[in-house]
Coordinates of C-alpha atoms in Angstrom, one line a residue:
Chain W
M397 CA -2.1 17.7 27.5
N398 CA 0.1 14.7 27.7
D399 CA -2.7 13.0 29.6
L400 CA -5.2 13.7 26.9
M401 CA -2.9 12.5 24.2
N402 CA -2.3 9.2 26.1
K403 CA -6.0 8.8 26.4
L404 CA -6.4 9.3 22.7
A405 CA -3.7 6.8 21.9
A406 CA -5.2 4.3 24.3
A407 CA -8.6 4.8 22.7
M408 CA -7.2 4.3 19.2
E409 CA -5.6 1.0 20.4
K410 CA -8.8 -0.2 22.0
Y411 CA -11.3 0.8 19.3
L412 CA -9.5 1.4 16.1
A413 CA -7.1 -1.6 16.1
P414 CA -9.8 -4.3 16.3
V415 CA -11.8 -2.5 13.6
M416 CA -8.8 -2.4 11.3
S417 CA -8.0 -6.0 12.1
K418 CA -11.6 -7.0 11.0
M419 CA -11.4 -4.9 7.9
A420 CA -8.0 -6.2 6.9
S421 CA -9.1 -9.8 7.3
N422 CA -12.5 -9.3 5.6
R423 CA -12.3 -11.8 2.7
Y424 CA -13.7 -9.5 0.0
F425 CA -11.5 -6.7 1.1
S426 CA -8.4 -8.9 1.1
A427 CA -9.3 -10.4 -2.3
I428 CA -9.7 -6.9 -3.8
R429 CA -6.5 -5.7 -2.2
D430 CA -4.5 -8.7 -3.3
A431 CA -5.9 -8.7 -6.9
L432 CA -5.0 -5.0 -7.2
A433 CA -1.6 -5.6 -5.8
A434 CA -1.0 -8.3 -8.4
T435 CA -1.6 -5.9 -11.2
T436 CA 0.9 -3.3 -10.0
G437 CA 3.7 -4.8 -12.1
L438 CA 1.6 -4.4 -15.2
T439 CA 0.5 -0.9 -14.5
V440 CA 4.1 0.2 -13.7
F441 CA 5.3 -1.3 -17.0
G442 CA 2.4 0.3 -18.9
S443 CA 3.1 3.7 -17.4
L444 CA 6.8 3.5 -18.2
C445 CA 5.9 2.7 -21.8
L446 CA 3.6 5.7 -21.8
L447 CA 6.4 7.8 -20.3
V448 CA 8.8 6.9 -23.1
A449 CA 6.1 7.4 -25.8
T450 CA 5.2 10.9 -24.5
F451 CA 8.5 12.2 -23.2
P452 CA 8.5 15.9 -24.0
F453 CA 12.2 16.7 -24.2
P454 CA 14.7 17.2 -25.8
Q455 CA 13.0 18.7 -28.8
A456 CA 15.1 16.4 -31.1
Y457 CA 13.4 13.4 -29.4
V458 CA 9.9 15.0 -29.8
D459 CA 10.6 15.5 -33.5
W460 CA 11.9 11.9 -33.8
R461 CA 8.7 10.7 -32.1
T462 CA 6.5 12.6 -34.5
A463 CA 8.5 11.3 -37.5
N464 CA 8.2 7.7 -36.3
P465 CA 4.6 7.0 -35.5
D466 CA 4.8 3.3 -36.1
I467 CA 7.6 2.9 -33.5
I468 CA 5.7 5.0 -31.0
N469 CA 2.5 3.0 -31.5
A470 CA 4.5 -0.1 -30.8
I471 CA 5.8 1.4 -27.6
R472 CA 2.3 2.3 -26.6
V473 CA 1.0 -1.2 -27.0
P474 CA 1.9 -2.4 -23.4
F475 CA 0.1 0.6 -22.0
A476 CA -3.0 -0.3 -24.0
M477 CA -2.8 -3.9 -23.0
T478 CA -2.3 -3.1 -19.3
V479 CA -3.8 0.1 -17.9
S480 CA -6.5 0.5 -20.6
I481 CA -7.9 -3.0 -19.9
I482 CA -6.9 -3.3 -16.2
S483 CA -10.3 -4.7 -15.2
I484 CA -9.7 -7.9 -17.0
Y485 CA -6.7 -8.6 -14.8
V486 CA -8.6 -7.4 -11.7
A487 CA -11.5 -9.8 -12.4
F488 CA -9.2 -12.7 -12.7
G489 CA -7.3 -11.7 -9.6
I490 CA -10.4 -11.5 -7.5
G491 CA -11.6 -14.9 -8.7
Y492 CA -8.2 -16.3 -7.9
Y493 CA -7.8 -14.8 -4.4
L494 CA -11.4 -15.3 -3.2
S495 CA -11.2 -18.9 -4.4
K496 CA -8.0 -19.3 -2.5
H497 CA -9.6 -18.0 0.7
Y498 CA -12.3 -20.6 0.4
G499 CA -9.9 -23.4 -0.5
L500 CA -11.4 -23.8 -4.0
N501 CA -9.5 -24.3 -7.3
T502 CA -7.9 -21.0 -7.8
L503 CA -7.3 -21.3 -11.6
T504 CA -10.9 -22.2 -12.5
G505 CA -12.0 -19.5 -10.0
G506 CA -10.0 -16.9 -11.8
V507 CA -11.2 -18.1 -15.2
G508 CA -14.8 -18.2 -14.1
A509 CA -14.6 -14.7 -12.7
L510 CA -13.1 -13.4 -16.0
F511 CA -15.9 -15.1 -17.9
T512 CA -18.5 -13.6 -15.7
F513 CA -16.9 -10.2 -16.0
L514 CA -16.8 -10.3 -19.8
I515 CA -20.5 -11.0 -20.0
M516 CA -21.3 -8.2 -17.6
A517 CA -19.1 -5.8 -19.3
K518 CA -20.8 -6.6 -22.6
G519 CA -17.8 -8.2 -24.3
L520 CA -14.5 -7.1 -25.6
D521 CA -15.9 -4.2 -27.5
G522 CA -18.0 -2.9 -24.6
G523 CA -15.4 -0.3 -23.7
S524 CA -15.6 -1.2 -20.1
L525 CA -12.4 -3.1 -19.7
G526 CA -10.4 -0.2 -18.2
A527 CA -10.5 1.2 -14.7
A528 CA -14.2 2.3 -15.2
G529 CA -15.1 -1.4 -15.2
M530 CA -13.4 -2.1 -12.0
F531 CA -16.5 -2.2 -9.8
T532 CA -18.1 -4.6 -12.4
A533 CA -15.0 -6.7 -12.2
I534 CA -15.2 -6.9 -8.4
L535 CA -18.9 -7.7 -8.5
A536 CA -18.4 -10.4 -11.2
G537 CA -15.5 -11.9 -9.3
I538 CA -17.3 -12.2 -6.1
L539 CA -20.5 -13.4 -7.7
S540 CA -18.7 -16.1 -9.7
V541 CA -16.8 -17.5 -6.7
E542 CA -19.8 -17.4 -4.3
I543 CA -21.9 -19.4 -6.8
S544 CA -19.0 -21.9 -7.2
R545 CA -18.7 -22.2 -3.5
L546 CA -22.5 -22.8 -3.1
C547 CA -22.5 -25.4 -5.8
I548 CA -19.6 -27.3 -4.3
E549 CA -21.1 -27.1 -0.8
K550 CA -24.5 -28.4 -2.0
N551 CA -22.7 -30.9 -4.2
I552 CA -24.2 -29.6 -7.5
V553 CA -21.1 -30.6 -9.4
I554 CA -20.1 -33.0 -12.1
K555 CA -18.0 -35.7 -10.3
L556 CA -15.5 -37.5 -12.5
P557 CA -14.1 -40.9 -11.4
E558 CA -11.0 -40.7 -9.1
Q559 CA -8.6 -41.9 -11.8
V560 CA -9.1 -38.7 -13.8
P561 CA -6.2 -36.3 -13.1
P562 CA -7.1 -33.4 -10.9
N563 CA -6.3 -30.8 -13.5
I564 CA -8.9 -32.2 -15.9
A565 CA -11.4 -33.0 -13.2
G566 CA -11.1 -29.4 -11.9
G567 CA -12.3 -28.0 -15.2
F568 CA -15.4 -30.3 -15.1
T569 CA -16.1 -29.4 -11.5
A570 CA -16.2 -25.8 -12.5
L571 CA -18.5 -26.5 -15.4
I572 CA -21.9 -26.4 -13.6
P573 CA -21.1 -23.3 -11.5
N574 CA -19.8 -21.4 -14.5
V575 CA -22.8 -22.4 -16.6
L576 CA -25.2 -21.3 -13.8
T577 CA -23.4 -18.0 -13.3
G578 CA -23.3 -17.4 -17.1
I579 CA -27.0 -18.1 -17.5
L580 CA -27.8 -15.9 -14.5
V581 CA -25.8 -13.0 -15.7
V582 CA -27.1 -13.2 -19.3
I583 CA -30.7 -13.3 -18.0
I584 CA -30.1 -10.3 -15.7
V585 CA -28.2 -8.2 -18.2
Y586 CA -29.8 -9.1 -21.5
F587 CA -33.3 -10.4 -20.8
L588 CA -34.2 -8.3 -17.8
G589 CA -32.3 -5.4 -19.3
F590 CA -30.6 -4.7 -15.9
D591 CA -27.3 -3.4 -17.3
V592 CA -25.3 -3.9 -14.2
N593 CA -22.1 -2.6 -15.8
A594 CA -23.7 0.6 -17.0
I595 CA -25.2 1.3 -13.6
L596 CA -21.9 0.8 -11.9
T597 CA -19.8 2.8 -14.4
N598 CA -22.3 5.6 -14.8
V599 CA -23.3 6.0 -11.2
L600 CA -20.7 4.6 -8.9
T601 CA -17.6 5.5 -10.9
P602 CA -18.4 9.3 -11.1
L603 CA -19.3 9.3 -7.4
V604 CA -16.1 7.5 -6.4
T605 CA -14.0 9.8 -8.6
A606 CA -15.6 12.9 -7.3
G607 CA -15.2 11.7 -3.8
G608 CA -11.6 10.9 -4.4
D609 CA -10.7 14.1 -6.3
S610 CA -11.5 16.6 -3.6
V611 CA -9.3 18.6 -1.3
I612 CA -11.6 17.6 1.6
T613 CA -10.9 13.9 1.0
A614 CA -7.2 14.7 0.8
L615 CA -7.2 16.5 4.1
I616 CA -9.2 13.7 5.8
Y617 CA -6.7 11.2 4.4
V618 CA -3.6 13.1 5.4
I619 CA -4.8 13.9 8.9
G620 CA -6.3 10.5 9.4
A621 CA -3.1 8.7 8.3
T622 CA -1.0 10.9 10.7
L623 CA -3.3 10.2 13.6
F624 CA -3.0 6.5 12.8
W625 CA 0.8 6.8 13.1
F626 CA 0.4 8.7 16.3
G627 CA -1.2 5.6 17.6
G628 CA 1.6 3.5 16.1
L629 CA -0.7 1.9 13.6
H630 CA -0.1 1.6 9.9
P631 CA -2.8 3.5 8.0
S632 CA -2.8 1.0 5.1
I633 CA -6.6 0.6 5.5
L634 CA -7.1 4.3 4.5
A635 CA -5.0 3.9 1.4
T636 CA -6.9 0.7 0.5
I637 CA -10.2 2.5 0.7
L638 CA -9.0 5.3 -1.6
T639 CA -7.4 2.9 -4.0
P640 CA -10.4 2.4 -6.3
A641 CA -10.7 6.2 -6.7
W642 CA -6.9 6.5 -7.3
T643 CA -7.0 3.8 -9.9
L644 CA -9.9 5.4 -11.8
M645 CA -8.4 8.8 -11.7
A646 CA -5.0 7.5 -12.7
E647 CA -6.4 5.8 -15.8
E648 CA -8.2 9.0 -16.8
N649 CA -5.1 11.1 -16.3
M650 CA -3.0 8.6 -18.4
A651 CA -5.6 8.5 -21.2
A652 CA -5.5 12.3 -21.3
L653 CA -1.7 12.3 -21.4
A654 CA -1.9 9.8 -24.3
A655 CA -4.4 11.9 -26.2
G656 CA -2.7 15.2 -25.5
T657 CA -5.6 16.7 -23.6
A658 CA -5.7 18.4 -20.3
I659 CA -4.9 16.2 -17.2
P660 CA -8.2 16.1 -15.3
H661 CA -7.3 14.9 -11.8
I662 CA -5.1 16.3 -9.1
F663 CA -5.6 14.1 -6.1
V664 CA -4.1 10.9 -7.5
R665 CA -1.9 8.7 -5.4
P666 CA 1.4 10.6 -6.0
F667 CA -0.2 13.8 -4.7
F668 CA 0.2 12.1 -1.3
F669 CA 3.1 9.7 -1.6
T670 CA 5.4 12.0 -3.6
F671 CA 4.5 15.5 -2.6
I672 CA 3.3 15.1 1.0
F673 CA 4.8 12.0 2.5
I674 CA 8.3 13.2 1.8
G675 CA 10.8 10.8 3.4
G676 CA 7.9 8.7 4.5
Q677 CA 4.5 9.4 6.1
C678 CA 4.6 12.4 8.5
G679 CA 7.1 14.0 6.1
T680 CA 10.3 13.3 8.0
L681 CA 13.1 13.7 5.5
M682 CA 14.1 17.2 6.3
L683 CA 13.8 16.4 10.0
N684 CA 16.1 13.5 9.5
L685 CA 18.7 15.8 7.9
V686 CA 18.3 18.4 10.7
M687 CA 19.0 15.7 13.3
F688 CA 22.5 15.1 11.9
R689 CA 23.5 18.4 13.8
S690 CA 21.5 17.5 16.9
K691 CA 22.9 18.3 20.3
S692 CA 21.8 14.8 21.3
K693 CA 24.1 11.9 20.5
T694 CA 21.2 9.4 20.5
H695 CA 19.5 11.5 17.9
R696 CA 22.6 11.9 15.8
D697 CA 23.0 8.1 15.7
L698 CA 19.3 7.7 14.9
A699 CA 19.7 10.2 12.0
K700 CA 22.5 8.2 10.5
L701 CA 20.6 4.9 10.9
A702 CA 17.5 6.3 9.4
L703 CA 18.7 8.3 6.4
P704 CA 19.5 5.5 3.9
A705 CA 16.0 4.2 4.1
G706 CA 14.5 7.7 4.5
I707 CA 15.7 8.7 1.1
F708 CA 13.5 5.9 -0.2
N709 CA 10.6 7.1 2.0
I710 CA 10.9 4.3 4.6
N711 CA 10.9 6.0 8.0
E712 CA 9.9 3.6 10.7
P713 CA 13.3 4.2 12.5
I714 CA 12.3 7.9 12.9
L715 CA 8.6 7.2 13.6
F716 CA 9.3 4.6 16.2
G717 CA 12.8 5.6 17.3
L718 CA 12.6 9.4 17.8
P719 CA 9.7 8.7 18.4
I720 CA 7.0 10.4 16.6
V721 CA 4.6 7.6 17.5
L722 CA 2.7 8.3 20.7
N723 CA 4.6 11.6 21.0
P724 CA 2.3 14.7 21.3
V725 CA 5.3 17.0 20.9
L726 CA 6.1 15.8 17.4
I727 CA 2.7 14.8 16.1
V728 CA 1.6 18.4 16.1
P729 CA 4.2 19.6 13.5
A730 CA 3.7 16.4 11.5
L731 CA 0.0 17.4 11.2
I732 CA 0.6 21.1 10.5
G733 CA 3.4 20.6 8.0
Q734 CA 1.6 18.0 5.9
V735 CA -1.7 20.0 6.0
I736 CA 0.2 23.1 4.7
C737 CA 1.7 20.9 2.0
V738 CA -1.8 19.7 0.9
F739 CA -2.6 23.3 0.2
T740 CA 0.7 24.2 -1.5
T741 CA 0.5 21.2 -3.7
W742 CA -3.2 21.8 -4.5
F743 CA -2.3 25.4 -5.4
A744 CA 0.6 24.4 -7.5
F745 CA -1.3 21.9 -9.6
G746 CA -4.6 23.8 -9.6
T747 CA -3.1 27.0 -11.0
G748 CA -1.0 25.0 -13.5
L749 CA 2.3 26.2 -12.0
V750 CA 3.2 22.5 -12.1
P751 CA 2.0 20.4 -15.0
G752 CA -0.6 17.8 -14.2
M753 CA 0.3 14.3 -13.1
G754 CA -0.3 12.6 -16.4
N755 CA 1.6 9.4 -15.4
P756 CA 0.7 8.8 -11.8
T757 CA 1.5 5.1 -11.8
A758 CA 5.1 5.8 -12.7
A759 CA 5.7 7.5 -9.3
L760 CA 6.4 4.4 -7.2
W761 CA 6.0 5.4 -3.5
N762 CA 9.5 4.4 -2.5
L763 CA 11.4 6.2 -5.2
P764 CA 13.2 9.3 -4.0
V765 CA 10.6 12.1 -4.3
P766 CA 12.4 14.3 -6.8
L767 CA 12.7 11.4 -9.2
A768 CA 9.1 10.2 -8.6
A769 CA 7.9 13.8 -9.1
F770 CA 9.6 14.0 -12.4
L771 CA 8.4 10.6 -13.7
C772 CA 4.7 11.4 -13.0
T773 CA 4.7 14.9 -14.5
N774 CA 7.6 15.0 -17.0
S775 CA 8.5 18.4 -15.5
W776 CA 11.2 20.1 -13.4
Q777 CA 8.5 22.2 -11.7
A778 CA 7.3 19.2 -9.8
I779 CA 10.9 18.6 -8.5
V780 CA 10.9 22.2 -7.3
L781 CA 7.6 21.6 -5.5
T782 CA 8.9 18.6 -3.7
V783 CA 11.9 20.7 -2.5
V784 CA 9.6 23.5 -1.4
N785 CA 7.3 21.1 0.5
M786 CA 10.3 19.4 2.1
I787 CA 11.6 22.7 3.4
I788 CA 8.2 23.7 4.7
Q789 CA 7.9 20.4 6.6
G790 CA 11.4 20.9 8.0
I791 CA 10.8 24.5 9.2
I792 CA 7.6 23.4 11.0
Y793 CA 9.3 20.5 12.7
I794 CA 12.3 22.4 14.0
P795 CA 10.9 24.4 16.9
F796 CA 9.0 21.3 18.2
Y797 CA 12.1 19.1 17.6
R798 CA 14.1 21.4 19.8
I799 CA 11.8 20.4 22.7
A800 CA 12.4 16.7 22.0
E801 CA 16.1 17.3 21.6
K802 CA 16.3 19.1 25.0
Q803 CA 14.5 16.2 26.7
M804 CA 16.9 13.7 25.2
V805 CA 20.0 15.7 26.1
E806 CA 18.7 15.9 29.7
I807 CA 18.3 12.2 29.8
E808 CA 21.8 11.7 28.3
T809 CA 23.5 14.1 30.7
G810 CA 21.5 12.6 33.6
E811 CA 22.8 9.1 32.6
A812 CA 26.4 10.4 32.3
A813 CA 26.3 12.1 35.6
Chain U
M400 CA 19.1 -22.9 13.8
K401 CA 15.8 -21.2 14.5
K402 CA 13.7 -20.0 11.6
I403 CA 12.2 -16.6 12.3
V404 CA 9.9 -14.6 10.1
L405 CA 9.2 -10.9 10.4
F406 CA 6.2 -9.2 8.9
C407 CA 5.5 -5.6 8.3
S408 CA 3.3 -3.7 5.9
S409 CA 5.3 -4.1 2.7
G410 CA 8.2 -6.2 3.7
M411 CA 10.4 -3.1 3.3
S412 CA 10.9 -1.4 6.6
S413 CA 11.2 -4.8 8.2
S414 CA 14.0 -5.7 5.9
L415 CA 16.3 -3.5 8.0
M416 CA 15.9 -5.7 11.1
P417 CA 16.8 -9.2 10.1
Q418 CA 20.5 -8.7 9.8
K419 CA 20.6 -7.0 13.1
I420 CA 18.8 -9.9 14.8
V421 CA 21.0 -12.5 13.1
D422 CA 24.2 -10.6 14.2
A423 CA 22.9 -10.4 17.7
G424 CA 22.1 -14.1 17.6
K425 CA 25.7 -14.9 16.5
A426 CA 27.1 -12.8 19.4
Q427 CA 24.8 -14.4 21.9
G428 CA 25.2 -18.0 20.8
F429 CA 21.6 -18.3 19.5
P430 CA 22.0 -19.0 15.8
C431 CA 18.9 -18.1 13.8
E432 CA 17.8 -17.3 10.3
V433 CA 15.5 -14.2 9.9
K434 CA 13.5 -13.3 6.8
A435 CA 11.2 -10.3 6.3
Y436 CA 8.0 -10.4 4.3
D437 CA 4.8 -8.5 3.5
I438 CA 2.1 -9.2 6.0
A439 CA -0.2 -10.3 3.1
K440 CA 2.0 -13.3 2.7
I441 CA 1.4 -14.5 6.3
N442 CA -0.1 -17.9 5.3
D443 CA 2.6 -18.8 2.8
C444 CA 5.7 -17.6 4.6
G445 CA 4.6 -18.1 8.2
K446 CA 3.7 -21.7 8.4
D447 CA 7.1 -23.3 8.6
A448 CA 8.6 -20.8 11.0
D449 CA 9.7 -21.4 14.6
M450 CA 8.6 -17.9 15.6
I451 CA 6.7 -15.0 14.0
L452 CA 7.6 -11.4 14.6
L453 CA 5.2 -8.5 13.8
A454 CA 6.4 -5.0 13.3
P455 CA 4.7 -2.7 15.8
Q456 CA 2.6 -0.9 13.1
V457 CA 0.9 -4.1 12.1
R458 CA 0.3 -5.3 15.7
F459 CA -3.5 -5.3 15.0
M460 CA -2.9 -8.4 12.9
A461 CA -1.6 -10.4 15.9
E462 CA -5.0 -12.0 16.7
E463 CA -5.5 -13.1 13.2
V464 CA -2.0 -14.5 12.9
R465 CA -2.4 -16.4 16.1
E466 CA -5.7 -17.8 14.8
K467 CA -4.3 -18.8 11.5
L468 CA -1.1 -20.3 12.8
P469 CA -1.8 -21.5 16.3
G470 CA 1.2 -23.6 17.0
I471 CA 3.7 -20.8 16.3
P472 CA 4.6 -18.2 18.9
C473 CA 3.9 -14.7 17.7
L474 CA 5.6 -11.6 19.2
V475 CA 5.0 -8.0 18.5
I476 CA 8.3 -6.1 18.4
D477 CA 8.5 -3.2 20.9
M478 CA 8.2 0.2 19.2
M479 CA 11.5 1.6 20.5
D480 CA 13.4 -1.6 19.7
Y481 CA 12.1 -1.4 16.2
G482 CA 12.7 2.3 15.7
T483 CA 16.3 2.0 16.9
M484 CA 16.8 -1.3 15.1
N485 CA 18.0 -2.9 18.4
G486 CA 18.8 -6.4 17.4
Q487 CA 20.1 -7.4 20.8
R488 CA 16.9 -6.5 22.7
V489 CA 14.7 -8.1 20.1
L490 CA 16.8 -11.3 20.2
K491 CA 16.7 -11.5 23.9
K492 CA 12.9 -11.4 23.8
I493 CA 12.8 -14.0 21.1
A494 CA 15.1 -16.3 23.1
D495 CA 13.1 -15.8 26.2
E496 CA 9.8 -16.7 24.4
L497 CA 11.3 -19.8 22.7
N498 CA 12.9 -21.0 26.0
K499 CA 9.6 -20.5 27.7
K500 CA 8.0 -22.8 25.2
N501 CA 10.5 -25.6 26.0

């Protein structure tokens, strides 16, 4: 069994690591990832404003809210100007980061991408500025930067004399590529009637959302991420792949919360990072607490070292130190515990026992899970769910942990003897 | 004073290590300054360093890092050393690597 596991780990190292390396360094992937990362500050702020504007207790506050619509509308403005038009920022970000990769002027790159996106999205009133327009934003950003790059390579640019300051010259350099891109997109969308944005939002968006909002996807992600950790590799690639789906679903949930309608999506990001990855991926918080009473001094010391970070869902000390990484004994309960929690969480939200996650972006991954659970659902039931899941994960770990504990105690007494 | 930069996935788990390495450095007479960053910042934050350390879970980035910043030695931290935050062992490996270079 140990042998099989070692072979599995070696295979992951040999085949998976290079693939991940290639994906992570792929320029489009990186640009999308970096552009989305740059918008996190905005979405968190927007979601906090939404939180304040919709906070359901105490009743006195709810009454005050209803009596003061102007103040509440003002509080909601940051939400409308961030999450509801997120694709504008994403388009700029992609233009910026992809230009940076090619060594082109990043500012004109971002501006050009934004310009291209607005044409494709049919303007400011087109209704596609939110998460639904994200694929259009990505396409627009890539198209705009690639055309710029081509123009600069083939020297199809306006060259101003050297004495002109670079900031001004940069705008002129961007002129021809931007004009070309603009004409191209107008022809495609308006004259050829090829409504790129409509195609992407009506076809791709529902596909991605349906793909993301399914328990099968959730199981694949949780099991996949755990297997990555078994190989000692960070599964950030998997999260990056799911991010467009998560962003789309989050926006729809938040719009529902703002409108007071039913929250549509369950498998948003906090489903995993708040209700499954308790204490960090592989669900190690309860295990960490159990280890305080371990018979092994090494493990007791590790528990003390790991807990402060573990409360904030950072658990590399336990993953690498126990270890759980490359350890068949402990990867099994990690898998079982988290899979069970996928079902308990799905059940809790699906049956309405726990109110839906109307504010997913408020649940930052490294907030202590009870707090994050509360912030994204405005409910105490979610806090109870995190405690239930944490205990389940702990109970599953304990019998397997006893084996690891026994092994460590034998090593310790062997050394002392 | 050697400048060492440490990269992990978000710059958070790796922020536990720098102090341990610096303390070990003081004890072993190898003064160094260690900072932790998000691996996405590799180009900006890595270029002036004397040595780059990678947390074990991002070891698949080693090849790309060595390609992007060829003059700078790049070490992947051992899993056990990282898990137990063992500053001394990591420092010894840093010192060995840098002494080898000279």
